Coordinates of C-alpha atoms and ligand atoms in Angstrom, one line a residue:
M210 CA 20.2 134.0 40.9
R211 CA 16.9 132.1 40.8
V212 CA 14.8 132.4 37.7
L213 CA 11.2 131.1 37.5
G214 CA 10.4 130.0 34.0
I215 CA 6.9 129.6 32.5
E216 CA 6.2 127.9 29.2
S217 CA 2.7 127.8 27.7
S218 CA 3.1 128.3 23.9
C219 CA 1.5 125.1 22.8
D220 CA -0.1 122.1 24.7
D221 CA 2.4 121.9 27.6
T222 CA 2.2 123.9 30.7
G223 CA 5.8 124.0 32.0
V224 CA 7.0 125.7 35.2
A225 CA 10.5 125.5 36.6
I226 CA 12.9 127.3 39.0
V227 CA 16.5 127.3 37.7
E228 CA 19.6 128.7 39.6
D229 CA 22.2 130.6 37.6
G230 CA 20.9 129.4 34.3
R231 CA 22.0 125.9 34.9
K232 CA 20.7 124.0 38.0
I233 CA 17.1 122.9 38.1
L234 CA 15.7 123.3 41.6
G235 CA 12.2 122.2 40.7
A236 CA 10.3 121.6 37.5
T237 CA 7.0 120.2 36.2
V238 CA 5.3 119.9 32.9
R239 CA 1.6 119.2 32.5
S240 CA 0.6 118.2 29.0
S241 CA -2.8 118.3 27.4
S242 CA -1.6 116.2 24.4
R243 CA -3.9 113.3 25.4
I244 CA -7.0 115.5 25.0
H245 CA -5.8 116.4 21.4
E246 CA -5.1 112.8 20.5
D247 CA -8.6 112.1 19.2
F248 CA -8.4 115.1 16.9
G249 CA -5.0 114.1 15.4
G250 CA -3.6 117.5 16.3
I251 CA -3.8 120.4 18.7
V252 CA -7.1 122.1 19.2
P253 CA -6.1 125.7 20.3
E254 CA -9.2 126.4 22.4
L255 CA -8.9 123.2 24.3
A256 CA -5.1 123.8 24.8
S257 CA -5.8 127.3 26.3
R258 CA -8.5 126.0 28.7
E259 CA -6.1 123.3 29.9
H260 CA -3.4 125.9 30.5
V261 CA -5.8 127.9 32.7
M262 CA -6.5 124.8 34.7
A263 CA -2.9 123.8 35.0
I264 CA -0.9 126.9 35.6
L265 CA -1.6 127.6 39.3
P266 CA -1.2 124.0 40.5
A267 CA 2.0 123.8 38.4
L268 CA 3.4 126.9 40.0
H269 CA 2.4 125.7 43.5
S270 CA 4.0 122.2 43.0
V271 CA 7.3 123.7 41.7
L272 CA 7.7 126.1 44.6
T273 CA 6.9 123.3 47.0
S274 CA 9.3 120.7 45.4
A275 CA 12.1 123.3 45.0
N276 CA 11.5 124.3 48.6
V277 CA 11.7 128.0 47.5
P278 CA 9.3 130.5 49.0
V279 CA 7.6 132.6 46.3
D280 CA 9.5 135.7 47.2
G281 CA 12.8 133.6 46.9
V282 CA 12.5 134.0 43.1
D283 CA 14.7 136.8 41.6
V284 CA 13.4 137.0 38.0
I285 CA 10.3 135.8 36.2
A286 CA 10.9 134.5 32.6
V287 CA 8.1 133.6 30.3
T288 CA 7.7 132.5 26.7
R289 CA 6.4 135.5 24.8
G290 CA 6.1 133.8 21.5
P291 CA 5.8 132.3 18.9
G292 CA 2.9 129.9 19.6
L293 CA -0.8 129.7 20.0
L294 CA -2.0 133.1 21.1
G295 CA -4.6 131.9 23.6
S296 CA -2.0 129.5 25.1
L297 CA 0.7 132.2 25.3
L298 CA -1.7 134.6 27.0
V299 CA -2.2 132.2 30.0
G300 CA 1.6 132.0 30.7
V301 CA 2.2 135.6 30.0
T302 CA -0.6 136.7 32.3
A303 CA 0.5 134.5 35.1
A304 CA 4.1 135.8 34.8
K305 CA 3.0 139.4 34.7
A306 CA 0.8 138.9 37.8
L307 CA 3.8 137.3 39.7
A308 CA 6.2 140.0 38.6
L309 CA 3.8 142.7 39.7
A310 CA 2.9 141.1 43.0
L311 CA 6.6 140.3 43.9
S312 CA 8.2 143.4 42.3
R313 CA 10.5 141.3 40.3
P314 CA 11.9 141.9 36.8
L315 CA 9.9 140.2 34.0
V316 CA 11.8 138.8 30.9
G317 CA 10.0 137.6 27.8
V318 CA 11.8 134.9 25.8
H319 CA 11.6 133.6 22.3
H320 CA 10.3 130.0 22.4
L321 CA 12.9 128.7 19.9
E322 CA 15.7 130.4 21.7
A323 CA 14.5 128.8 24.9
H324 CA 14.7 125.4 23.2
L325 CA 18.3 126.1 22.4
Y326 CA 19.0 127.0 26.0
A327 CA 17.9 123.5 27.1
N328 CA 21.5 122.7 26.3
A329 CA 22.8 125.2 28.9
L330 CA 21.1 123.0 31.5
V331 CA 23.7 120.3 30.6
E332 CA 26.9 122.5 30.5
P333 CA 27.9 126.1 29.6
I334 CA 27.3 126.8 25.9
I335 CA 30.4 126.9 23.7
F336 CA 30.6 129.6 21.1
P337 CA 30.7 129.8 18.1
S338 CA 28.5 126.9 17.3
V339 CA 25.7 125.8 14.9
A340 CA 22.3 124.9 16.4
L341 CA 19.6 122.8 14.8
L342 CA 16.1 123.5 16.2
V343 CA 13.7 120.8 15.3
S344 CA 10.2 120.9 16.7
G345 CA 6.6 120.3 15.7
G346 CA 6.2 123.8 14.3
H347 CA 9.8 124.8 13.3
T348 CA 12.9 123.4 11.7
A349 CA 15.8 125.9 11.5
L350 CA 19.6 126.1 11.6
Y351 CA 21.4 128.9 13.3
R352 CA 24.9 130.2 13.8
W353 CA 25.1 130.8 17.5
S354 CA 27.9 133.2 18.2
G355 CA 27.2 134.3 21.7
H356 CA 24.3 134.8 24.2
G357 CA 21.6 136.6 22.3
D358 CA 23.6 136.4 19.1
L359 CA 21.8 134.0 16.7
R360 CA 21.9 134.2 12.9
L361 CA 19.5 132.2 10.8
L362 CA 21.3 129.9 8.3
G363 CA 18.3 128.1 6.9
E364 CA 14.8 126.9 7.7
T365 CA 12.1 124.7 6.3
V366 CA 10.3 126.1 3.3
D367 CA 7.2 124.1 4.1
D368 CA 6.5 121.5 6.9
A369 CA 8.7 121.2 10.0
A370 CA 10.5 117.9 10.7
G371 CA 8.2 117.1 13.6
E372 CA 5.2 118.0 11.5
A373 CA 6.4 115.4 8.9
L374 CA 6.6 112.8 11.6
D375 CA 3.2 113.8 13.1
K376 CA 1.5 113.7 9.6
G377 CA 3.3 110.4 8.8
A378 CA 2.1 108.9 12.1
R379 CA -1.5 109.9 11.3
T380 CA -1.2 108.3 7.8
L381 CA 0.0 105.1 9.5
G382 CA -2.7 105.3 12.2
L383 CA -0.3 105.8 15.0
G384 CA -1.9 108.7 16.9
Y385 CA -0.5 112.0 18.2
P386 CA 2.2 113.1 18.8
G387 CA 3.7 111.1 16.0
G388 CA 7.4 111.5 16.7
P389 CA 7.6 109.2 19.8
A390 CA 5.2 106.7 18.2
I391 CA 7.3 106.5 15.0
E392 CA 10.5 106.2 17.1
S393 CA 9.2 103.3 19.3
L394 CA 7.8 101.4 16.3
A395 CA 11.0 102.0 14.2
R396 CA 13.1 100.6 17.1
T397 CA 11.4 97.2 16.7
V398 CA 12.7 96.9 13.1
T399 CA 15.8 94.9 12.6
R400 CA 15.7 94.7 8.8
C401 CA 14.0 97.1 6.5
D402 CA 13.4 96.6 2.8
L403 CA 11.5 99.9 2.3
S404 CA 12.9 103.3 1.8
L405 CA 11.7 106.9 1.2
P406 CA 13.6 109.5 -0.7
V407 CA 15.7 111.8 1.5
P408 CA 14.1 115.2 1.0
R409 CA 16.5 117.6 -0.6
L410 CA 15.5 120.9 -2.2
R411 CA 16.6 121.1 -5.8
R412 CA 16.8 124.9 -5.8
P413 CA 16.9 126.2 -2.3
I414 CA 16.5 129.9 -1.7
H415 CA 19.2 129.4 0.9
P416 CA 21.7 126.6 0.9
F417 CA 20.6 125.4 4.3
D418 CA 16.9 125.4 3.8
F419 CA 14.8 122.2 4.3
S420 CA 11.7 120.8 2.8
F421 CA 9.6 118.0 4.3
S422 CA 6.2 118.3 2.7
G423 CA 6.9 115.9 -0.2
L424 CA 7.5 113.1 2.3
K425 CA 3.9 112.7 3.2
T426 CA 2.9 111.9 -0.4
A427 CA 5.8 109.6 -0.8
L428 CA 4.8 107.8 2.4
V429 CA 1.1 107.5 1.3
D430 CA 2.3 106.0 -2.0
L431 CA 4.6 103.5 -0.3
A432 CA 2.0 102.6 2.3
K433 CA -0.5 101.8 -0.6
N434 CA 1.9 99.2 -1.9
H435 CA 2.9 97.8 1.5
P436 CA -0.2 98.3 3.8
H437 CA 0.9 95.6 6.3
Q438 CA 4.4 96.8 6.9
V439 CA 3.6 99.7 9.2
D440 CA 6.7 99.2 11.3
E441 CA 9.0 99.3 8.3
L442 CA 7.1 102.4 6.9
A443 CA 7.8 104.1 10.3
F444 CA 11.4 103.1 10.1
A445 CA 11.8 104.5 6.5
L446 CA 10.1 107.7 7.4
E447 CA 12.3 108.3 10.5
A448 CA 15.4 107.4 8.4
A449 CA 14.6 109.9 5.7
V450 CA 13.9 112.8 8.1
V451 CA 17.0 112.0 10.2
Q452 CA 19.2 111.8 7.1
A453 CA 18.0 115.2 5.7
L454 CA 18.6 116.9 9.1
V455 CA 22.0 115.4 9.7
E456 CA 23.3 116.2 6.2
K457 CA 22.4 119.8 6.3
T458 CA 23.5 120.4 9.8
V459 CA 27.0 118.9 9.3
Q460 CA 27.3 120.9 6.0
A461 CA 26.4 124.1 7.9
A462 CA 28.9 123.4 10.7
L463 CA 31.6 122.8 8.1
A464 CA 30.7 126.0 6.2
E465 CA 30.7 128.1 9.4
K466 CA 33.9 126.4 10.6
V467 CA 32.6 125.6 14.0
K468 CA 33.5 122.6 16.2
R469 CA 30.2 122.3 18.1
I470 CA 26.7 121.4 17.1
Y471 CA 23.7 121.8 19.4
L472 CA 20.4 120.0 18.8
A473 CA 17.2 121.3 20.4
G474 CA 13.4 121.0 20.1
G475 CA 11.0 118.1 20.5
V476 CA 12.5 116.0 17.6
S477 CA 15.9 116.2 19.2
A478 CA 14.6 113.7 21.8
N479 CA 14.9 111.2 18.9
L480 CA 17.7 108.7 19.6
R481 CA 18.4 107.9 16.0
L482 CA 18.8 111.6 15.2
R483 CA 21.2 112.0 18.1
Q484 CA 23.2 108.9 17.1
A485 CA 23.4 109.7 13.4
M486 CA 24.3 113.4 14.1
T487 CA 27.0 112.4 16.6
E488 CA 28.5 109.9 14.1
M489 CA 28.5 112.0 11.0
A490 CA 29.7 115.2 12.9
G491 CA 32.3 113.1 14.8
A492 CA 33.9 112.0 11.5
Q493 CA 34.6 115.7 10.9
E494 CA 35.8 116.2 14.5
I495 CA 32.7 118.2 15.4
S496 CA 31.1 117.5 18.7
V497 CA 27.4 117.3 19.2
L498 CA 25.5 118.2 22.4
V499 CA 21.9 117.4 23.0
P500 CA 19.6 118.4 25.9
R501 CA 18.4 115.7 28.3
P502 CA 15.4 114.0 26.6
Q503 CA 13.0 115.5 29.2
D504 CA 14.3 119.0 28.4
S505 CA 14.0 118.6 24.6
T506 CA 10.2 119.0 24.5
D507 CA 8.5 122.1 25.8
N508 CA 9.3 122.8 29.5
G509 CA 9.8 125.7 31.9
A510 CA 13.5 125.0 32.7
M511 CA 14.6 126.0 29.2
V512 CA 12.6 129.2 29.5
A513 CA 14.3 130.0 32.9
A514 CA 17.8 129.3 31.4
A515 CA 17.2 131.5 28.4
G516 CA 15.6 134.1 30.7
Y517 CA 18.7 134.1 32.9
Y518 CA 21.0 135.1 30.0
A519 CA 18.5 137.5 28.5
W520 CA 18.1 139.2 31.9
Q521 CA 21.9 139.6 32.1
L522 CA 21.9 141.2 28.7
G523 CA 19.3 143.7 29.9
G524 CA 16.2 142.1 28.3
R525 CA 13.0 143.1 30.0
M526 CA 9.3 142.7 29.2
S527 CA 7.0 145.5 30.4
L528 CA 3.5 144.8 31.8
D529 CA 1.9 146.5 28.7
Q530 CA 3.7 144.2 26.2
A531 CA 1.6 141.4 24.8
P532 CA 2.5 137.9 23.6
K533 CA 4.2 138.1 20.1
T534 CA 3.3 135.7 17.3
P535 CA 4.6 135.4 14.7
F536 CA 8.0 136.3 16.2
S537 CA 11.2 135.9 14.2
L538 CA 14.5 134.9 15.6
G539 CA 18.0 135.6 14.2
Ligands
KG4_829 O1 9.4 121.3 20.8 P1 8.1 120.5 20.9 O2 7.8 119.8 22.2 O3 6.9 121.4 20.6 C1 6.9 122.4 19.6 O4 7.4 123.6 19.9 O5 6.5 122.1 18.5 O6 8.1 119.5 19.7 C2 7.0 118.6 19.5 C3 7.4 117.8 18.3 C4 6.3 116.9 17.8 O7 6.2 117.0 16.3 C5 6.7 115.5 18.2 O8 6.2 114.5 17.3 C6 8.2 115.6 18.2 O9 8.5 116.9 18.6 N1 8.9 114.6 19.0 C7 9.6 113.6 18.5 C8 10.1 112.8 19.7 N2 9.5 113.4 20.8 C9 8.8 114.5 20.4 N3 10.0 113.3 17.3 C10 10.8 112.2 17.1 N4 11.3 111.4 18.1 C11 10.9 111.7 19.4 N5 11.3 110.9 20.4
ZN830 ZN1 8.7 123.8 21.4

């Protein structure tokens, strides 16, 4: 079963062909992030225009590299939401056109669920488990009991973890996207005398909720007193974000009595997060699985993998259905 996956919810145009929800036959991601760099964040209109330019060449290059004729695709899967409406429309319109022209089923997938399915590209998912989704727009913890069976355990009440890193990077003059810039600078630090408070909600609505908005102010204050220690400031910011994520996720896995944690989303590419989570969960005999770094950020393969399982469960998107944003999950 070959699923063609299309992702266009933000600033990456991702297309991939995945066999049986697991094996990537061909994949490409075209990012417009360089264009947004000068603005310190994504400009929706520019992102949509770049998707329009990128989508057909991306489709063509994936079919060619996978050596699959266009009618050799069995199902078309596309990110239906959440995301930037103009960006979503480009991928959804292309997917509808293909489904109509080839008479193939169309499946609309949730962007966050697709991120979780980047793990299925490594090995079959083990249920039940706890999944931490950490991206630029979302930070959420789920109990993952089966395909299509996700229950929200907690989420950020303000900024997402990636957003905290992106805003922090802007404060430190490191450009966009901030996560990779913070990570590579932090990696150069061998000794750090600076620290930021680990964000913990005093009275969470839900025990597994997160809050990251206070970190920006704390970072601004610390930077005022240590303006020349940018590398250490980056290290301290990364440490605080990682610690908050690891603590809550391991607590949730223990409370849910599961033996497997999945990480997903752009921030899960972060090596320090991967290592700290593996260490702390390992001490509780809980294993941690992460997607390959290139599958952690937005891409078409995760959409194809999620689409494969959604299709098996009977999920279909009709041609008169529009992108959906906001779009809740679990
Ligand atoms: O999942 P994603 O590609 O797009 C969204 O759906 O948001 O995530 C993008 C986020 C950005 O905030 C970016 O700074 C962060 O993921 N990110 C990282 C790393 N790579 C991307 N954060 C920390 N370390 C990284 N290596
Ligand atoms: Zn994403």
